[in-house]
Every structure is written in C-alpha cells, then in structure tokens.
Short mmCIF file of C-alpha atoms and ligand atoms in Angstrom, two decimals:
data_model
loop_
_atom_site.label_atom_id
_atom_site.label_comp_id
_atom_site.label_asym_id
_atom_site.label_seq_id
_atom_site.Cartn_x
_atom_site.Cartn_y
_atom_site.Cartn_z
CA UNK A 1 -33.46 15.74 -36.48
CA UNK A 2 -36.94 16.43 -37.90
CA UNK A 3 -39.68 15.10 -35.69
CA UNK A 4 -41.44 13.15 -38.70
CA UNK A 5 -38.49 10.83 -39.05
CA UNK A 6 -39.19 7.45 -37.19
CA UNK A 7 -35.98 6.43 -35.66
CA UNK A 8 -35.46 2.89 -35.05
CA UNK A 9 -32.76 3.27 -32.22
CA UNK A 10 -33.85 2.61 -28.98
CA UNK A 11 -32.20 3.16 -25.40
CA UNK A 12 -32.26 0.05 -22.97
CA UNK A 13 -32.61 0.75 -19.24
CA UNK A 14 -32.33 -1.74 -16.33
CA UNK A 15 -33.78 -0.39 -13.50
CA UNK A 16 -33.43 -1.82 -9.66
CA UNK A 17 -36.78 -1.25 -7.87
CA UNK A 18 -38.34 -1.15 -4.58
CA UNK A 19 -41.77 -0.54 -3.73
CA UNK A 20 -41.31 0.81 -0.17
CA UNK A 21 -38.36 0.81 2.40
CA UNK A 22 -37.43 -2.74 3.26
CA UNK A 23 -39.54 -4.50 0.69
CA UNK A 24 -38.55 -6.67 -1.97
CA UNK A 25 -35.92 -5.57 -4.32
CA UNK A 26 -36.80 -6.62 -8.03
CA UNK A 27 -35.40 -5.49 -11.61
CA UNK A 28 -37.15 -4.54 -14.59
CA UNK A 29 -36.06 -3.66 -18.33
CA UNK A 30 -37.34 -0.97 -20.44
CA UNK A 31 -37.20 0.04 -23.88
CA UNK A 32 -37.66 3.65 -25.08
CA UNK A 33 -37.28 5.39 -28.10
CA UNK A 34 -33.76 7.26 -28.87
CA UNK A 35 -33.56 11.08 -29.18
CA UNK A 36 -30.31 12.88 -29.39
CA UNK A 37 -28.67 14.31 -26.25
CA UNK A 38 -31.18 12.22 -23.91
CA UNK A 39 -30.09 12.14 -20.25
CA UNK A 40 -31.09 9.51 -17.63
CA UNK A 41 -33.76 11.90 -16.34
CA UNK A 42 -35.34 12.34 -19.63
CA UNK A 43 -35.48 8.48 -20.08
CA UNK A 44 -37.07 8.29 -16.71
CA UNK A 45 -39.52 10.80 -17.48
CA UNK A 46 -40.27 8.87 -20.62
CA UNK A 47 -40.93 5.46 -18.80
CA UNK A 48 -43.10 7.60 -16.49
CA UNK A 49 -45.30 8.67 -19.50
CA UNK A 50 -45.59 5.08 -20.68
CA UNK A 51 -44.80 2.89 -17.75
CA UNK A 52 -44.33 -0.42 -19.89
CA UNK A 53 -41.44 -2.76 -19.44
CA UNK A 54 -39.68 -4.37 -22.56
CA UNK A 55 -41.89 -7.22 -22.23
CA UNK A 56 -44.98 -5.22 -22.82
CA UNK A 57 -46.04 -5.56 -18.81
CA UNK A 58 -47.54 -2.35 -17.52
CA UNK A 59 -46.05 -1.61 -14.51
CA UNK A 60 -45.77 1.48 -11.77
CA UNK A 61 -43.87 4.38 -13.20
CA UNK A 62 -40.58 4.41 -11.71
CA UNK A 63 -39.92 7.10 -9.14
CA UNK A 64 -37.09 9.34 -8.59
CA UNK A 65 -35.80 12.31 -7.23
CA UNK A 66 -34.38 15.75 -9.03
CA UNK A 67 -34.76 19.34 -9.13
CA UNK A 68 -32.31 21.71 -10.67
CA UNK A 69 -31.52 19.50 -13.81
CA UNK A 70 -27.86 21.12 -14.06
CA UNK A 71 -26.09 19.47 -11.14
CA UNK A 72 -26.66 21.79 -8.73
CA UNK A 73 -29.09 20.69 -6.29
CA UNK A 74 -27.78 17.06 -6.10
CA UNK A 75 -31.24 15.22 -5.38
CA UNK A 76 -30.88 13.01 -8.53
CA UNK A 77 -28.00 11.16 -7.41
CA UNK A 78 -27.76 7.37 -8.37
CA UNK A 79 -25.51 4.56 -9.44
CA UNK A 80 -25.46 4.69 -13.16
CA UNK A 81 -23.90 1.46 -14.56
CA UNK A 82 -22.25 1.07 -11.10
CA UNK A 83 -20.90 4.33 -10.52
CA UNK A 84 -22.46 7.15 -8.22
CA UNK A 85 -23.27 10.41 -10.27
CA UNK A 86 -26.14 12.71 -11.04
CA UNK A 87 -28.73 11.39 -13.36
CA UNK A 88 -29.31 14.83 -14.92
CA UNK A 89 -25.82 15.10 -16.31
CA UNK A 90 -25.70 11.61 -17.41
CA UNK A 91 -25.91 11.76 -21.18
CA UNK A 92 -27.16 8.59 -22.88
CA UNK A 93 -24.91 9.27 -25.96
CA UNK A 94 -21.96 8.47 -23.40
CA UNK A 95 -23.23 5.53 -21.43
CA UNK A 96 -22.99 2.01 -22.49
CA UNK A 97 -26.40 0.11 -22.82
CA UNK A 98 -28.33 -1.07 -21.23
CA UNK A 99 -28.00 1.87 -18.88
CA UNK A 100 -28.47 0.27 -15.48
CA UNK A 101 -29.76 2.47 -12.58
CA UNK A 102 -30.03 1.85 -8.96
CA UNK A 103 -30.49 3.81 -5.69
CA UNK A 104 -27.64 4.78 -3.81
CA UNK A 105 -26.45 1.82 -1.53
CA UNK A 106 -25.39 3.79 1.25
CA UNK A 107 -28.32 5.60 2.38
CA UNK A 108 -31.92 4.02 3.04
CA UNK A 109 -34.35 3.27 0.05
CA UNK A 110 -37.60 5.27 -0.01
CA UNK A 111 -38.81 3.90 -3.42
CA UNK A 112 -36.94 2.91 -6.42
CA UNK A 113 -34.39 5.22 -7.25
CA UNK A 114 -35.42 7.50 -4.23
CA UNK A 115 -33.12 7.59 -1.05
CA UNK A 116 -33.32 9.44 1.94
CA UNK A 117 -30.05 11.23 2.61
CA UNK A 118 -31.41 12.93 5.98
CA UNK A 119 -28.12 11.33 7.30
CA UNK A 120 -26.28 14.30 5.70
CA UNK A 121 -28.07 16.97 7.16
CA UNK A 122 -28.00 15.43 10.57
CA UNK A 123 -24.18 15.33 10.28
CA UNK A 124 -24.03 18.86 9.10
CA UNK A 125 -26.12 19.60 12.32
CA UNK A 126 -23.64 17.53 14.36
CA UNK A 127 -20.86 19.83 13.11
CA UNK A 128 -22.53 22.95 13.55
CA UNK A 129 -21.77 23.88 9.89
CA UNK A 130 -23.09 27.24 10.08
CA UNK A 131 -22.33 30.78 11.24
CA UNK A 132 -23.60 31.44 14.71
CA UNK A 133 -25.03 34.82 14.51
CA UNK A 134 -28.24 34.36 16.89
CA UNK A 135 -27.56 35.28 20.54
CA UNK A 136 -28.36 37.75 23.14
CA UNK A 137 -26.60 40.64 21.77
CA UNK A 138 -25.73 41.85 18.29
CA UNK A 139 -22.20 40.42 17.20
CA UNK A 140 -21.82 42.86 14.57
CA UNK A 141 -20.23 42.93 11.51
CA UNK A 142 -17.67 40.06 10.87
CA UNK A 143 -14.14 40.60 10.13
CA UNK A 144 -13.00 40.86 6.78
CA UNK A 145 -11.98 37.95 4.89
CA UNK A 146 -8.68 37.99 2.46
CA UNK A 147 -9.48 37.17 -0.79
CA UNK A 148 -7.28 33.77 -0.63
CA UNK A 149 -9.70 32.77 2.20
CA UNK A 150 -12.37 33.75 0.20
CA UNK A 151 -11.52 31.77 -2.92
CA UNK A 152 -10.71 28.85 -0.85
CA UNK A 153 -14.12 29.03 0.74
CA UNK A 154 -16.00 29.22 -2.30
CA UNK A 155 -14.70 26.06 -3.66
CA UNK A 156 -15.95 24.22 -0.56
CA UNK A 157 -19.20 26.16 -0.30
CA UNK A 158 -19.85 24.69 -3.47
CA UNK A 159 -20.65 20.92 -1.85
CA UNK A 160 -24.62 20.29 -2.90
CA UNK A 161 -24.51 17.29 -0.37
CA UNK A 162 -25.47 14.98 -3.25
CA UNK A 163 -23.55 12.36 -1.28
CA UNK A 164 -21.56 10.87 -4.10
CA UNK A 165 -18.36 11.22 -1.79
CA UNK A 166 -20.03 9.08 1.06
CA UNK A 167 -21.44 6.20 -1.58
CA UNK A 168 -18.08 5.78 -3.02
CA UNK A 169 -16.09 5.78 0.27
CA UNK A 170 -15.20 2.59 1.69
CA UNK A 171 -15.37 3.54 5.26
CA UNK A 172 -18.93 4.98 5.09
CA UNK A 173 -21.75 2.12 5.20
CA UNK A 174 -25.54 2.10 5.79
CA UNK A 175 -24.87 0.95 9.50
CA UNK A 176 -21.91 2.54 10.80
CA UNK A 177 -21.80 6.51 11.81
CA UNK A 178 -18.97 7.81 9.61
CA UNK A 179 -19.47 11.25 9.11
CA UNK A 180 -17.70 11.40 5.77
CA UNK A 181 -15.75 13.54 3.46
CA UNK A 182 -18.67 16.23 2.79
CA UNK A 183 -18.95 16.82 6.63
CA UNK A 184 -15.35 17.19 6.98
CA UNK A 185 -14.95 19.30 4.26
CA UNK A 186 -17.96 21.52 5.76
CA UNK A 187 -15.94 21.89 9.19
CA UNK A 188 -13.18 23.64 7.42
CA UNK A 189 -15.34 25.67 5.44
CA UNK A 190 -17.00 27.03 8.56
CA UNK A 191 -13.81 26.93 10.58
CA UNK A 192 -12.27 29.22 7.84
CA UNK A 193 -14.82 31.85 8.34
CA UNK A 194 -14.05 34.54 10.53
CA UNK A 195 -17.38 34.51 12.55
CA UNK A 196 -17.53 30.88 12.12
CA UNK A 197 -14.53 30.02 13.71
CA UNK A 198 -15.77 31.10 17.05
CA UNK A 199 -17.22 27.62 17.19
CA UNK A 200 -13.94 26.13 16.05
CA UNK A 201 -13.35 23.91 18.94
CA UNK A 202 -16.94 22.64 19.22
CA UNK A 203 -16.63 21.62 15.66
CA UNK A 204 -13.48 19.81 16.06
CA UNK A 205 -14.79 18.29 19.08
CA UNK A 206 -17.38 16.70 17.25
CA UNK A 207 -15.27 15.16 14.66
CA UNK A 208 -12.80 13.75 16.89
CA UNK A 209 -14.97 10.61 17.98
CA UNK A 210 -16.15 7.14 16.90
CA UNK A 211 -17.16 7.96 13.11
CA UNK A 212 -15.04 11.14 13.17
CA UNK A 213 -11.73 11.99 11.13
CA UNK A 214 -9.78 9.18 12.57
CA UNK A 215 -12.17 6.76 10.87
CA UNK A 216 -10.99 7.94 7.36
CA UNK A 217 -8.91 5.27 5.63
CA UNK A 218 -7.31 7.56 2.95
CA UNK A 219 -8.80 5.64 0.10
CA UNK A 220 -9.28 9.21 -1.69
CA UNK A 221 -12.15 7.55 -3.66
CA UNK A 222 -14.50 10.90 -2.39
CA UNK A 223 -12.36 13.43 -3.99
CA UNK A 224 -12.38 11.40 -7.64
CA UNK A 225 -16.20 11.18 -7.39
CA UNK A 226 -16.96 14.53 -6.17
CA UNK A 227 -18.96 16.13 -9.12
CA UNK A 228 -17.96 19.64 -7.90
CA UNK A 229 -14.46 18.73 -7.76
CA UNK A 230 -14.15 19.83 -3.99
CA UNK A 231 -10.71 19.35 -2.63
CA UNK A 232 -11.84 16.99 -0.24
CA UNK A 233 -8.64 15.55 0.71
CA UNK A 234 -6.99 18.56 1.35
CA UNK A 235 -10.10 19.29 3.54
CA UNK A 236 -9.57 16.31 5.39
CA UNK A 237 -5.63 16.76 5.99
CA UNK A 238 -6.59 20.11 7.33
CA UNK A 239 -8.90 18.80 9.87
CA UNK A 240 -6.44 16.21 10.65
CA UNK A 241 -4.08 19.09 11.42
CA UNK A 242 -6.86 21.05 13.28
CA UNK A 243 -7.60 18.25 15.57
CA UNK A 244 -3.73 17.16 16.00
CA UNK A 245 -3.27 20.50 17.18
CA UNK A 246 -6.47 20.64 19.05
CA UNK A 247 -5.38 17.51 20.86
CA UNK A 248 -1.83 19.00 21.90
CA UNK A 249 -3.76 21.93 23.29
CA UNK A 250 -6.25 19.88 25.28
CA UNK A 251 -3.39 17.99 26.65
CA UNK A 252 -0.80 20.84 27.30
CA UNK A 253 -2.89 23.95 27.43
CA UNK A 254 -5.84 23.18 29.41
CA UNK B 1 -7.64 14.31 34.66
CA UNK B 2 -11.56 13.93 34.06
CA UNK B 3 -13.13 10.93 32.70
CA UNK B 4 -12.96 10.06 28.96
CA UNK B 5 -15.82 9.63 26.94
CA UNK B 6 -16.19 6.70 24.63
CA UNK B 7 -15.79 9.21 21.40
CA UNK B 8 -12.55 10.56 23.26
CA UNK B 9 -11.34 6.92 24.02
CA UNK B 10 -11.98 6.17 20.32
CA UNK B 11 -10.05 9.17 19.15
CA UNK B 12 -6.95 8.66 21.10
CA UNK B 13 -6.66 4.56 20.17
CA UNK B 14 -6.85 5.36 16.53
CA UNK B 15 -4.56 8.25 17.01
CA UNK B 16 -2.35 6.01 18.93
CA UNK B 17 -2.79 3.03 16.29
CA UNK B 18 -1.31 5.44 13.83
CA UNK B 19 1.46 6.93 15.97
CA UNK B 20 2.85 3.34 17.05
CA UNK B 21 3.11 2.34 13.23
CA UNK B 22 5.60 5.14 12.69
CA UNK B 23 7.29 5.01 16.34
CA UNK B 24 8.48 2.44 17.49
CA UNK B 25 7.29 -0.35 14.90
CA UNK B 26 8.22 1.53 11.75
CA UNK B 27 11.37 3.00 13.35
CA UNK B 28 12.38 -0.63 14.47
CA UNK B 29 11.46 -2.12 10.74
CA UNK B 30 14.05 0.41 9.60
CA UNK B 31 16.73 -0.39 12.15
CA UNK B 32 16.11 -4.07 11.94
CA UNK B 33 16.62 -3.73 7.89
CA UNK B 34 19.76 -1.86 8.31
CA UNK B 35 21.39 -3.83 10.75
CA UNK B 36 20.23 -6.96 8.78
CA UNK B 37 21.59 -5.79 5.51
CA UNK B 38 25.26 -5.41 7.13
CA UNK B 39 25.09 -8.85 5.92
CA UNK B 40 25.70 -8.25 2.71
CA UNK B 41 28.92 -6.48 3.56
CA UNK B 42 30.27 -9.24 5.54
CA UNK B 43 29.45 -11.47 8.15
CA UNK B 44 31.49 -10.01 11.03
CA UNK B 45 29.42 -6.74 10.78
CA UNK B 46 26.54 -8.87 11.39
CA UNK B 47 27.55 -11.02 14.02
CA UNK B 48 28.70 -8.06 16.06
CA UNK B 49 25.53 -6.34 15.77
CA UNK B 50 23.40 -9.14 16.57
CA UNK B 51 25.66 -9.58 19.53
CA UNK B 52 25.36 -5.74 20.61
CA UNK B 53 21.57 -6.06 20.34
CA UNK B 54 21.42 -9.26 22.43
CA UNK B 55 23.76 -8.09 25.35
CA UNK B 56 21.77 -4.67 25.62
CA UNK B 57 21.09 -4.45 29.29
CA UNK B 58 17.25 -4.72 29.92
CA UNK B 59 17.09 -6.41 26.76
CA UNK B 60 13.61 -8.10 27.54
CA UNK B 61 12.30 -5.07 28.41
CA UNK B 62 13.26 -3.10 25.65
CA UNK B 63 11.73 -5.98 23.37
CA UNK B 64 8.53 -6.39 25.38
CA UNK B 65 7.87 -2.73 26.18
CA UNK B 66 9.20 -0.95 22.64
CA UNK B 67 8.67 -3.64 20.22
CA UNK B 68 5.99 -6.50 21.15
CA UNK B 69 3.55 -4.37 23.10
CA UNK B 70 3.39 -1.77 20.60
CA UNK B 71 3.44 -4.01 17.84
CA UNK B 72 0.63 -5.97 19.55
CA UNK B 73 -1.35 -2.96 19.79
CA UNK B 74 -0.95 -1.76 16.20
CA UNK B 75 -2.17 -5.17 14.89
CA UNK B 76 -5.30 -5.57 17.24
CA UNK B 77 -6.26 -2.01 16.15
CA UNK B 78 -5.34 -2.52 12.79
CA UNK B 79 -7.75 -5.43 12.26
CA UNK B 80 -10.64 -3.75 13.97
CA UNK B 81 -9.84 -1.10 11.42
CA UNK B 82 -9.44 -3.76 8.63
CA UNK B 83 -13.11 -5.17 9.28
CA UNK B 84 -14.54 -1.44 9.80
CA UNK B 85 -14.33 -0.72 6.31
CA UNK B 86 -15.26 -2.35 2.76
CA UNK B 87 -12.91 -2.15 0.15
CA UNK B 88 -14.24 -1.36 -3.40
CA UNK B 89 -11.46 -0.81 -5.83
CA UNK B 90 -13.01 -2.80 -8.58
CA UNK B 91 -16.16 -0.46 -8.71
CA UNK B 92 -14.41 2.55 -7.99
CA UNK B 93 -10.78 1.72 -9.79
CA UNK B 94 -8.36 4.62 -8.72
CA UNK B 95 -4.82 4.24 -7.60
CA UNK B 96 -5.44 5.34 -4.01
CA UNK B 97 -8.36 2.96 -3.63
CA UNK B 98 -5.99 0.17 -4.50
CA UNK B 99 -3.46 1.53 -2.01
CA UNK B 100 -6.21 1.62 0.70
CA UNK B 101 -6.88 -2.07 -0.05
CA UNK B 102 -3.37 -3.01 -0.17
CA UNK B 103 -2.69 -0.97 3.06
CA UNK B 104 -5.43 -3.23 4.77
CA UNK B 105 -4.17 -6.69 3.17
CA UNK B 106 -0.58 -5.89 3.57
CA UNK B 107 -0.95 -5.25 7.22
CA UNK B 108 -2.85 -8.71 7.64
CA UNK B 109 0.24 -10.53 5.58
CA UNK B 110 2.81 -8.98 7.65
CA UNK B 111 0.77 -10.16 11.00
CA UNK B 112 0.71 -13.52 9.81
CA UNK B 113 4.54 -13.27 8.75
CA UNK B 114 5.43 -12.15 11.77
CA UNK B 115 3.71 -14.77 13.87
CA UNK B 116 6.21 -17.36 11.71
CA UNK B 117 9.14 -15.19 11.97
CA UNK B 118 9.04 -14.77 15.96
CA UNK B 119 8.11 -18.31 16.32
CA UNK B 120 11.26 -19.37 14.63
CA UNK B 121 13.67 -16.73 15.91
CA UNK B 122 12.73 -15.04 19.31
CA UNK B 123 10.42 -17.36 20.79
CA UNK B 124 13.08 -19.82 21.10
CA UNK B 125 16.07 -17.33 21.88
CA UNK B 126 13.72 -16.35 25.09
CA UNK B 127 12.63 -19.79 25.85
CA UNK B 128 16.45 -21.23 26.10
CA UNK B 129 17.47 -17.91 27.22
CA UNK B 130 20.98 -16.17 26.92
CA UNK B 131 22.70 -18.24 29.25
CA UNK B 132 22.22 -21.44 27.83
CA UNK B 133 23.76 -20.57 23.93
CA UNK B 134 24.89 -17.52 22.25
CA UNK B 135 22.25 -15.77 20.20
CA UNK B 136 24.14 -14.81 17.11
CA UNK B 137 25.32 -18.20 16.04
CA UNK B 138 21.80 -19.54 16.60
CA UNK B 139 20.11 -16.72 14.50
CA UNK B 140 22.56 -17.05 11.78
CA UNK B 141 22.01 -20.86 11.98
CA UNK B 142 18.35 -20.55 11.61
CA UNK B 143 18.53 -17.88 8.79
CA UNK B 144 20.93 -20.34 6.99
CA UNK B 145 18.30 -23.05 7.29
CA UNK B 146 15.37 -20.79 6.25
CA UNK B 147 17.02 -19.72 3.00
CA UNK B 148 18.27 -23.06 1.74
CA UNK B 149 14.95 -24.00 0.38
CA UNK B 150 12.55 -21.68 -1.82
CA UNK B 151 9.90 -22.19 0.88
CA UNK B 152 11.89 -19.80 3.32
CA UNK B 153 13.14 -17.55 0.50
CA UNK B 154 9.50 -17.00 -0.87
CA UNK B 155 8.04 -16.63 2.72
CA UNK B 156 10.87 -13.86 3.89
CA UNK B 157 10.22 -12.22 0.19
CA UNK B 158 6.68 -11.97 0.58
CA UNK B 159 6.99 -10.71 4.38
CA UNK B 160 9.84 -8.16 3.56
CA UNK B 161 7.65 -6.50 0.71
CA UNK B 162 4.17 -6.72 2.58
CA UNK B 163 6.14 -4.78 5.64
CA UNK B 164 8.00 -2.01 3.35
CA UNK B 165 4.75 -1.58 1.46
CA UNK B 166 2.63 -1.18 4.39
CA UNK B 167 5.21 1.28 6.09
CA UNK B 168 5.88 3.48 3.34
CA UNK B 169 2.31 3.64 2.35
CA UNK B 170 1.40 3.96 5.65
CA UNK B 171 3.83 6.81 6.40
CA UNK B 172 2.58 8.57 3.62
CA UNK B 173 -1.25 8.03 5.16
CA UNK B 174 0.17 9.09 8.66
CA UNK B 175 1.45 12.62 7.07
CA UNK B 176 -1.94 13.12 5.81
CA UNK B 177 -4.18 12.13 8.84
CA UNK B 178 -1.71 14.31 11.08
CA UNK B 179 -2.04 17.28 8.75
CA UNK B 180 1.32 17.24 7.72
CA UNK B 181 0.84 16.97 4.16
CA UNK B 182 -2.28 19.16 3.29
CA UNK B 183 -2.04 20.12 -0.31
CA UNK B 184 -3.02 17.89 -3.28
CA UNK B 185 0.48 18.36 -4.94
CA UNK B 186 2.27 18.26 -1.75
CA UNK B 187 0.57 15.05 -1.10
CA UNK B 188 1.69 13.63 -4.63
CA UNK B 189 5.48 14.80 -4.43
CA UNK B 190 5.50 13.16 -0.53
CA UNK B 191 4.02 9.99 -2.21
CA UNK B 192 6.83 9.77 -4.82
CA UNK B 193 9.54 10.26 -1.99
CA UNK B 194 7.75 7.74 0.09
CA UNK B 195 7.41 5.16 -2.69
CA UNK B 196 11.24 5.71 -3.16
CA UNK B 197 12.11 5.13 0.56
CA UNK B 198 9.76 2.02 0.49
CA UNK B 199 11.89 0.72 -2.37
CA UNK B 200 15.07 1.55 -0.65
CA UNK B 201 13.94 -0.58 2.47
CA UNK B 202 12.73 -3.30 -0.14
CA UNK B 203 16.12 -3.60 -1.73
CA UNK B 204 17.88 -3.63 1.58
CA UNK B 205 15.46 -6.46 2.78
CA UNK B 206 15.61 -8.56 -0.11
CA UNK B 207 19.64 -8.34 -0.73
CA UNK B 208 19.89 -9.84 2.96
CA UNK B 209 17.89 -12.75 1.78
CA UNK B 210 19.78 -13.10 -1.41
CA UNK B 211 23.05 -12.93 0.24
CA UNK B 212 21.89 -15.70 2.74
CA UNK B 213 20.82 -17.71 0.21
CA UNK B 214 23.83 -17.65 -2.06
CA UNK B 215 26.59 -17.56 0.84
CA UNK B 216 25.04 -19.63 3.97
CA UNK B 217 27.59 -18.55 7.06
CA UNK B 218 29.87 -21.43 8.21
CA UNK B 219 28.40 -20.87 11.83
CA UNK B 220 26.81 -23.99 13.87
CA UNK B 221 24.58 -23.33 16.61
CA UNK B 222 26.26 -24.07 20.07
CA UNK B 223 22.79 -25.08 21.49
CA UNK B 224 19.96 -26.00 21.07
CA UNK B 225 20.67 -26.28 17.38
S1 SF4 C 1 -10.39 9.81 1.98
FE1 SF4 C 1 -11.57 7.81 1.54
S2 SF4 C 1 -12.08 6.87 3.56
FE2 SF4 C 1 -11.52 9.18 3.87
S3 SF4 C 1 -13.70 10.12 3.30
FE3 SF4 C 1 -12.54 9.66 1.27
S4 SF4 C 1 -13.14 8.19 0.34
FE4 SF4 C 1 -13.63 7.78 2.61
S1 SF4 C 2 -18.43 16.88 -1.42
FE1 SF4 C 2 -18.70 16.81 -3.58
S2 SF4 C 2 -19.17 14.38 -3.75
FE2 SF4 C 2 -19.40 15.04 -1.30
S3 SF4 C 2 -21.89 15.76 -1.01
FE3 SF4 C 2 -20.37 17.53 -1.49
S4 SF4 C 2 -20.78 17.93 -3.73
FE4 SF4 C 2 -21.45 15.71 -3.41
S1 FES C 3 -31.33 17.46 -10.79
FE1 FES C 3 -30.04 18.51 -9.46
S2 FES C 3 -28.19 17.74 -9.78
FE2 FES C 3 -29.24 16.54 -10.83
#
C-alpha cells in the first residue's frame, strides 16, 4: 500500500488501565489508523505517540512490556479479547474489534498492561531449576546425553516463562501458592539432565507439598494455551510418576 | 517415624484422596452396580446377593471401615479441592477444561445423592437392626417405592450418571496424576477406554432402574415397612 493513500479504516482498542499497583481500574477506548499486518504492539506504539482516547481526551500513554517482538521472551503476555497470549504475535487482521486488552489477572499489576511475574522466578528457585556446577571441587564433564533425551529436553527448554499456562490454569490464583505447569515442566527438564539429576530428590521434595503436583486438577488448559507447544501434561504426568516412586522409596527404602 | 511437615501432610492427604477414590470407593461402586444389575436377570439372584452381603460377618465394620470412612474422607477432601480452584471453561473452552469442571460438579451431585440414598436405605437398616427384619425384602420394598414415581427415577438416574462419570473420569485423572499414563497419545487412548468403561457402568446402573420401574418385585417388607 502506498503511503500517500489515505485509508479510512481504523482499529478500535479497548484497554483496561491502572495507574499503579492496587489503584483504581478504569477502561479507555482508542481509535488508530489501520495499516496492513499490524500487531497489538504496533497499535500500542501508535497510542504511545498520540495518547488520545476515542473521545479526544488526552491521557497518559498506556504502558506495556515487550522485548523480542518474535514470541521468544514472553514479556508481552496479556489478555487479548479475553484470552492470554503474546501481544507481539497477535495480528489485528485476525482479531475481532474492538480489540480488548487487559493485563494478566493472576499476577500483580504494576501499571496498565504490565504485570510482575517474579513469582515464576521464585518458583524456579524453589525447585532448583538449574544444573548445579558450583561446589568445592570440579565435578568435571557431565555424562553424554542420548539423542532422545536431548530432543525431549530441547522441547521443554523452550519455555520462556511467559505465564500463559498459569494465567489459564483454574488451579492457579493470585493468592494461592500453586507452582503451576511451567514449574513442573522445568523440574522434568532438569531431572532429565544427567548432571542435573543429582538434585532430583530435592526438586521432587519441593513439588510434594502444598501448591505442588497434587494440586493440579488435570484441566489441561495449560497445554492448550502454551505458545511454545510444550508437552505440559506429559511433564505433569511424568512428575506424577517421579513423585509416586519417590513416595514409595521414602516409605520402603529409607 | 519422624514428624511430618505440613507440606508432607498436604501431599499425603491429597494422594490418599486420589487413592480412596479408586480403592475402596470406586471398587465398591463397580461391585454395587454389578450386584444390583442382577435384578435385570431375575429377582432371586438379586435377593440372594443382598442376603449374602447382609449376612457377612462383621458387616457393620466392613461398611464403616471400607465404605463410609473412605467415602467421607474422599468427600471432605473433595470439597476442599472443589473450593481451591476456579473453573473457567467459558473463557478457555477446551474439552478437558469442561471435564475438570464436570468432575467437580459431579462429585458434589454424588455427595448430595448419597446423603439421600443412605438415609433411605442403610440408615433405617442400621437403625432397626438385622434382628428385627430381613434386609432383602425391606430394601427391595424401598426400591419398589422409589421407582414408582418419576421423582425417584429421575433422582436415581442423576445420581447414577453423576457417579459413573465421576468415577470413570476420575480413574483417568488418577492414571495421569500417579504417572501411569504419561504420553499424550497414551492419555487420549486410555481416555476412550475409560469412557467406554463409564458407559458400561451407566448402562448397568440405569438398566436396574428401568427394570425396577417396569417390574416392581412382589415383596412386602416384614418390618418396619
Ligand atoms: S493440568 Fe490443569 S490444573 Fe494442572 S497445571 Fe495444567 S491447567 Fe493447571
Ligand atoms: S510452559 Fe509455555 S505457557 Fe507456560 S510459561 Fe512456559 S512457555 Fe509460557
Ligand atoms: S515481545 Fe517477546 S514474546 Fe512478545
């Protein structure tokens, strides 16, 4: 499309806003000129350049998070027309209008569409989602991984901690301490690692409590909404198996 | 054994909830439906099976220890689970999310039904005791009365369907949460098998209702009636 052609088409957006954590929630509507292949981020940038509502009122620009713009970092996750997904890959052409934007509901709001997802990081720390290499001595090179395990781990390693699986999960709430599908999947990822498996029991221990694996209700929404198509329900079942075996071991072998 | 932390207790309680759903509660459901469906092949096999059960030694301990106690535990923890989640199948409209919601609802329905069912059968039986009257004619009489009206038929049909759904879908969930079914395809295939299993149980349960409704048994309760 040539730049000098004036296009009458517009994009309507309805945005849920909040000035600071715990402050009043309000809605504003914006109308921006349509361009081909717009995504939600581009619309937000447009609003940032000219923060005027549909009614002509000049307001504070809407804030949001984004970084990679290619669905790899997960920071632009929000509710778009009621469903959780990444704003950078949400194309206006495939969305119903007005496009309704809301921050995720299961994480504390920082401002407008920005949320604080540090709970996910805390959960990763709780389950020691890493391969321990620091210590008093060099543990040397790890054992070789089979190609099967490698490819299995690759799929799990794609998690970008976006939080979609947690937002959509009926068992995950703002106030409880459910660890959620992403965390269980990371336990599996690191237990599958030959050196990482040295912390296997500690990881399983961390998911065998309140908020742990028993609190999953098997609604399997997590796997439906994961943008990285991570086999979360397989991870959950596998952690189910690992914890079951660990329980038997704790009862009969210790 | 060393002292358990609250986390360990939480884990054990939820695991026990899951286990009791299969054994003994679920196993009893299958047994109960199998025996009751003997009604469709004749009155005598049915009457005899009731007699055998009601004359088991230590029956009250078996009933209390293997049925009532696990059932109460399963229900109590079930309600805790019910209130720990917030269903969202309208927003995230996927089959399994509906199953999750129905699993919780059916559990509550079965609980309500069981209160009614036990109050009209086992409670009077225990109250009057085996010495005063024979269980089989009494229970058959109660069922005759129930299935005379559409109220009773509908209440029982709802209770039966809710129970078979809750059990077969719960069995599927059990296999996943205990790590028996891991792969996606395994989960799907087993899902069909459990659906079939649930269907068979439902047919068994409902056919008993139909049989009672069509052909009430000519038995009068001895006492208390
Ligand atoms: S299976 Fe359901 S309850 Fe479990 S983590 Fe996934 S969405 Fe949540
Ligand atoms: S598992 Fe998927 S949905 Fe969940 S945080 Fe990771 S990438 Fe996002
Ligand atoms: S900006 Fe990184 S996922 Fe959208």
